[in-house]
Structure formats: C-alpha cells, structure tokens
CSV table of C-alpha atoms in Angstrom, one decimal:
chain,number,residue,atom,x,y,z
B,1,UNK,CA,0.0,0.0,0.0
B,2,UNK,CA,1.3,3.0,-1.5
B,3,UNK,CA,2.1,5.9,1.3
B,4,UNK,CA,-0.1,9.0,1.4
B,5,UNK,CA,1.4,11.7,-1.4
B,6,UNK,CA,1.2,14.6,1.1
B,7,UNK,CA,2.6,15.8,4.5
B,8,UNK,CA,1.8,18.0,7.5
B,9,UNK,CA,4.2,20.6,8.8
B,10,UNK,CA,4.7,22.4,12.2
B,11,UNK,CA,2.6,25.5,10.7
B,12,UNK,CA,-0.1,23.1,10.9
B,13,UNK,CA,-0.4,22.7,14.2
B,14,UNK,CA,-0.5,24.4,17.1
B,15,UNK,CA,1.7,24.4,19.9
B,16,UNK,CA,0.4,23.8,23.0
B,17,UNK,CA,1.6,27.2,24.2
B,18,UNK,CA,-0.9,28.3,21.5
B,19,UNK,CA,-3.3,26.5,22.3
B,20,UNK,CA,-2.7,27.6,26.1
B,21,UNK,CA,-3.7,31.4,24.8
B,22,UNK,CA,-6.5,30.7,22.4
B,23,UNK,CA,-7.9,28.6,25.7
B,24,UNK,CA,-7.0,31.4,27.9
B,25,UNK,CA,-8.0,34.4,25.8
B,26,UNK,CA,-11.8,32.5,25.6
B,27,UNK,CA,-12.1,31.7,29.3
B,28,UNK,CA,-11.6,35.4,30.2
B,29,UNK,CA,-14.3,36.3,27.3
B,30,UNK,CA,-16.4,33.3,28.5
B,31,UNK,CA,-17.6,35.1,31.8
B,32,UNK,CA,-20.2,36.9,30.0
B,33,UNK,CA,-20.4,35.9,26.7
B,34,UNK,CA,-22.2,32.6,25.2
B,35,UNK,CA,-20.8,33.4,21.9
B,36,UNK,CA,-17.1,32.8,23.4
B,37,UNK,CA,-18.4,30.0,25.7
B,38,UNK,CA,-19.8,28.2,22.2
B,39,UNK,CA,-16.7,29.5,20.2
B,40,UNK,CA,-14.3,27.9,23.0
B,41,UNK,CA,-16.5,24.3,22.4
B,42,UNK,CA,-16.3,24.5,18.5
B,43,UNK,CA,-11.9,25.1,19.1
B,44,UNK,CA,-12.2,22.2,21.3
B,45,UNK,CA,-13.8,20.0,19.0
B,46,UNK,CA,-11.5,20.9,16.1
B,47,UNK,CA,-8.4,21.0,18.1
B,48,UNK,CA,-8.4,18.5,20.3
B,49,UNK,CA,-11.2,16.0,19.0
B,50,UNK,CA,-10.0,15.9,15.8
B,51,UNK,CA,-13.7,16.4,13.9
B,52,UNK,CA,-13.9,18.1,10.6
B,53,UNK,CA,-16.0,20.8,10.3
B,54,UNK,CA,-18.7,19.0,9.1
B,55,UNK,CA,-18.7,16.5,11.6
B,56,UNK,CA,-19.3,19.8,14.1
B,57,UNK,CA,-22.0,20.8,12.2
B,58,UNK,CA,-24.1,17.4,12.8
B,59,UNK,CA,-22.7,16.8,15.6
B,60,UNK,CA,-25.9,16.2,18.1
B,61,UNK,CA,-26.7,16.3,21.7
B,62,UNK,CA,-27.6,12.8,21.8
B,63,UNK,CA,-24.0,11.9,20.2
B,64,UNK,CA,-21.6,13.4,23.3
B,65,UNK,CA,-21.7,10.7,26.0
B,66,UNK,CA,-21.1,11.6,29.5
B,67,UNK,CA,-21.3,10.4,32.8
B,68,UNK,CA,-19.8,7.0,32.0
B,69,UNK,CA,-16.2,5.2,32.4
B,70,UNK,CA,-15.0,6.2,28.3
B,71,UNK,CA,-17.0,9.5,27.6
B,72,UNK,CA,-16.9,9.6,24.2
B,73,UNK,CA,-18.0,11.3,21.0
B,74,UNK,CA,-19.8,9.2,18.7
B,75,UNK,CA,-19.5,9.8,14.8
B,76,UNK,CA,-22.5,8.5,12.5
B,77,UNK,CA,-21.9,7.1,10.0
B,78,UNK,CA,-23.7,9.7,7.9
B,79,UNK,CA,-21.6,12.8,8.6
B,80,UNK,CA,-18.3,11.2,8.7
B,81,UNK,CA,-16.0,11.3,5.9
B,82,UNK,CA,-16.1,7.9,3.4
B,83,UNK,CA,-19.2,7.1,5.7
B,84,UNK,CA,-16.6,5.7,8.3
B,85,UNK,CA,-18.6,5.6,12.1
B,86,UNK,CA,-16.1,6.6,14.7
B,87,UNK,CA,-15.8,7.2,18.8
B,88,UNK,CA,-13.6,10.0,19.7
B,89,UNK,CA,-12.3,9.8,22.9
B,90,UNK,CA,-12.9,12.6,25.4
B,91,UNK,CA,-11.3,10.5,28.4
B,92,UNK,CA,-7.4,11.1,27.3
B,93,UNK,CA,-8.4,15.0,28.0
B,94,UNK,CA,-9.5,16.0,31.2
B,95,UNK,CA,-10.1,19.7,30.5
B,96,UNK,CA,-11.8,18.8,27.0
B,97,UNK,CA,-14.1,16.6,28.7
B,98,UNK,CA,-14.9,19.0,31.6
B,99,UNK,CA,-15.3,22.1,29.2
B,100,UNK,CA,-17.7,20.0,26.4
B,101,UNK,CA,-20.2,19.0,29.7
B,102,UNK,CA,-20.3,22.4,30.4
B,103,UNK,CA,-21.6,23.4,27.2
B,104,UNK,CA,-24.0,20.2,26.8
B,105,UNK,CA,-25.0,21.1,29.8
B,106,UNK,CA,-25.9,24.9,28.7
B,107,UNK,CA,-27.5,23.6,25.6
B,108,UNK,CA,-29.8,21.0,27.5
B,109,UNK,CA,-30.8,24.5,29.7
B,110,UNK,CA,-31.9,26.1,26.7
B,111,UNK,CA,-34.6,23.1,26.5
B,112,UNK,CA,-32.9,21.8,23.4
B,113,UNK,CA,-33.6,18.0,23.0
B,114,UNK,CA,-30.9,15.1,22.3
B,115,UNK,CA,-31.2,15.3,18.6
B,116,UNK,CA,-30.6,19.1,18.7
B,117,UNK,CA,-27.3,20.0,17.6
B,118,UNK,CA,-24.5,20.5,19.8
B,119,UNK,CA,-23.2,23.6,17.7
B,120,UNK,CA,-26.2,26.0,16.9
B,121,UNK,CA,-27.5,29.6,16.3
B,122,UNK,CA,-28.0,31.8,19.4
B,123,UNK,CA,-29.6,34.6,18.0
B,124,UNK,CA,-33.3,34.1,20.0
B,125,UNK,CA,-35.4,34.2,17.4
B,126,UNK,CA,-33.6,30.9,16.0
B,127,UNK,CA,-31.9,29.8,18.7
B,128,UNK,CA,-31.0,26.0,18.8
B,129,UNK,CA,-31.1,25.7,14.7
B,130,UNK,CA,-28.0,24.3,13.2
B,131,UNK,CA,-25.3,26.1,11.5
B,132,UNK,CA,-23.4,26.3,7.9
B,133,UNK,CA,-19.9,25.4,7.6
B,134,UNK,CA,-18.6,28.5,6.9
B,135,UNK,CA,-20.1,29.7,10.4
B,136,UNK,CA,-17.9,27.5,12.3
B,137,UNK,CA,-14.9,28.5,10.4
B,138,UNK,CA,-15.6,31.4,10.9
B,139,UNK,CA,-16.0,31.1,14.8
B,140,UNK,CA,-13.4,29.0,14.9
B,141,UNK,CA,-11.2,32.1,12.7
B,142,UNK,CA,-12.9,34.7,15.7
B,143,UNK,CA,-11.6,31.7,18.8
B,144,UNK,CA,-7.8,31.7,17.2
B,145,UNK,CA,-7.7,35.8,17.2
B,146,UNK,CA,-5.2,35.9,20.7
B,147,UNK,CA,-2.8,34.4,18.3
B,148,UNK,CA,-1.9,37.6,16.0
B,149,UNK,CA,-3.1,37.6,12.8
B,150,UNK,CA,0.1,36.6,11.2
B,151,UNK,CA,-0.6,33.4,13.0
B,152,UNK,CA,-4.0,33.5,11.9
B,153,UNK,CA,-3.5,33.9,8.1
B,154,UNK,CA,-1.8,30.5,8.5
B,155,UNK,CA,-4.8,28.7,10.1
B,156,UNK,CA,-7.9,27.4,9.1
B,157,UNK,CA,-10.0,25.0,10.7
B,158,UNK,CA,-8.7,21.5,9.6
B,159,UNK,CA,-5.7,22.6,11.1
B,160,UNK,CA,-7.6,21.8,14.5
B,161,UNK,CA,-7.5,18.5,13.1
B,162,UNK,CA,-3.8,18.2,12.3
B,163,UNK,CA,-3.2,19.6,15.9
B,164,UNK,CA,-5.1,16.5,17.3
B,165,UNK,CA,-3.9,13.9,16.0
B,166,UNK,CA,-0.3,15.4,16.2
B,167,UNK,CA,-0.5,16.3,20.0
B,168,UNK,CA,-2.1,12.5,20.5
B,169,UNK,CA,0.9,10.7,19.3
B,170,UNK,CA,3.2,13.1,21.0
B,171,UNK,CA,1.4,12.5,24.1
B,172,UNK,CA,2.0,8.4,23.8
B,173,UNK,CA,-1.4,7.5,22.2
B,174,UNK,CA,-0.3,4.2,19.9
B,175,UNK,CA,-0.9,4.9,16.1
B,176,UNK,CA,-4.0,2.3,16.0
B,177,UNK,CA,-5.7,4.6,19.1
B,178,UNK,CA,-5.3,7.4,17.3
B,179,UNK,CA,-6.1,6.3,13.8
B,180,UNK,CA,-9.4,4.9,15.2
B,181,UNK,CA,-10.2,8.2,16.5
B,182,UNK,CA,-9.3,10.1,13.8
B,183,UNK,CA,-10.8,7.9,11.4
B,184,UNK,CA,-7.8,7.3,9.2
B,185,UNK,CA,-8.5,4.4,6.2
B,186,UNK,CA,-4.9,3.1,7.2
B,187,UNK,CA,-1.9,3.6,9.7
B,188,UNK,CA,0.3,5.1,6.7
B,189,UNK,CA,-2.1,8.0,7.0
B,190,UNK,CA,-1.8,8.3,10.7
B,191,UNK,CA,1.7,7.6,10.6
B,192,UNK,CA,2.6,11.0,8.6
B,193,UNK,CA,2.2,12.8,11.7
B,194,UNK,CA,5.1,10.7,14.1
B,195,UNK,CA,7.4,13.7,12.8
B,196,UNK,CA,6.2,16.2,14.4
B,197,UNK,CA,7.7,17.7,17.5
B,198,UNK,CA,5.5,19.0,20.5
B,199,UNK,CA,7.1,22.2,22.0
B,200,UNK,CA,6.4,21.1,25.3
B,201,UNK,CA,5.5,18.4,27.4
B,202,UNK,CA,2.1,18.2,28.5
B,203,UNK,CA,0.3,17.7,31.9
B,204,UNK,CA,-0.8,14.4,33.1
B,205,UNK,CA,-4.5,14.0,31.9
B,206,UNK,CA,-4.5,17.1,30.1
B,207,UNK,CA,-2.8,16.7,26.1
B,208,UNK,CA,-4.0,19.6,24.7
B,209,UNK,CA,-4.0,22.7,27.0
C-alpha cells in the first residue's frame, strides 16, 4: 500500500503554548459571553477531537456521551467522511471533557432536545437551529484571534485537526488509538504525523491545554 502523497508541517499545528492562549484568551471572554463559551467548544472539537468541520456541524446532543467510564464522541456514519462511524475519545483529556459538559449542559438549559445539535444559532429568534460550515470557520477564525493575525492567516479550521492527532501521538497515544479516533482508512495515514515535534510536554491527563 502506497504511502499517502502529502505531509503536514509544524505551521499546521498548534503548539500547545498556542493553544494555552486561544484557551486562555476565551475563558476570560467566557464570563459573559455565550458566543465565546460556544466558540471555545467549536476550538475544542476541532483541536483536540480531531472532527472536521462537518462532523461539528451534525454533531448532536444525543452523540456526546457523559457520565460513563470512556466518555466519548460518537461519529454516524452519515456525517463522517467515506461514511466511516467513529468514537472520539474525550477520556485522554480532562479539560476537553470538563469544558464540552459544560456546554452540553448549557445547551440542555436552553430546553434543546438530544437530537438538537451540539453547535447551533443563538440569535433568539432561532436559537437551537443548526449552522453552515462557513459559520464555524468562521467562529473557529474569531476563537484563534489571541494568536496575531500573522498566526491567523496561516490557520484554518482542519488545522484543529492536524493539531489533534499530532499532539495525541506526542502524548503516547499508539498509532492504532489514534487512527481509530481520527478515522484514518490506514496507519500510513496516521503515521505522517510521528514527525512532528510538541514544544512542550504536557500535563498528566490534560494533552491539549
């Protein structure tokens, strides 16, 4: 089997200092504002779940499982990529986990139901109804403005998901792990991001920041 024709390189990532400030930045806008508090969920989703951006569009209520030994994110079938079902971990992050029940938890108080999307509008006259694509980027875009916008020319969203699996293998995640939760065809896919070096080491239980 022939090796993937195409490579990821540190630009494509972010450090986990960046990530640090992007997750710092939000938490101070976060007090007051639910725009920040859902902006901060869609950079956790792309950056350290590893789901493309159309997998956080349909991603559902019903599909982020809490409360249980391996809280998990459930893919369907249906919105993943080659129609490959997946479970994305939310165990080998404890700060991921902790900050997407927070924001479950907000969406369940705005009555929404389990097949209500997990990423939605929040203007109140449509409040709860699900967003494009290019919304998210562009949230996503508005979440990585700490970062300069040098740094942010560089970025787009899918870049969240280079970060993840990147920052997984760094953190000692075996390339089968990780290719199950990105939802990689093979391991020579996966296996493109072993070169890439993590700035710093991370905390126990927390990869990404």
């Amino acid at each position: 089997m022939m090796a993937p024709n195409w490579s990821v390189g540190p630009v494509q990532i972010l450090t986990r200092r960046e990530l640090a400030l992007v997750l710092s930045h939000l938490a101070f806008q976060s007090i007051r504002s639910r725009n920040a508090r859902m902006n901060r969920a869609i950079f956790r989703l792309a950056c350290c779940c590893g789901l493309r951006v159309s997998e956080i569009a349909w991603l559902r209520l019903a599909d982020v499982f809490l409360g249980i030994a391996r809280p998990h994110l459930r893919i369907r079938a249906e919105t993943a990529k080659g129609g490959r079902a997946r479970v994305v971990p939310l165990w080998w992050d404890a700060a991921t986990l902790a900050e997407l029940t927070k924001w479950k938890r907000e969406r369940e108080s705005q009555r929404a139901r389990p097949n209500d999307a997990m990423i939605c509008c929040l203007w109140p006259s449509r409040l709860g109804q699900r967003v494009i694509r290019h919304t998210i980027r562009e949230r996503f875009r508005s979440a990585c403005k700490a970062l300069g916008l040098e740094r942010l020319r560089t970025l787009t969203i899918h870049h969240g998901r280079h970060t993840f699996i990147s920052h997984a293998l760094a953190g000692g995640r075996t390339l089968a792990a990780v290719r199950q939760a990105a939802g990689h065809t093979t391991l020579l896919t996966t296996s493109v991001y072993l070169h890439i070096a993590v700035d710093d080491d991370a905390v126990p239980g927390q990869l990404f920041g």
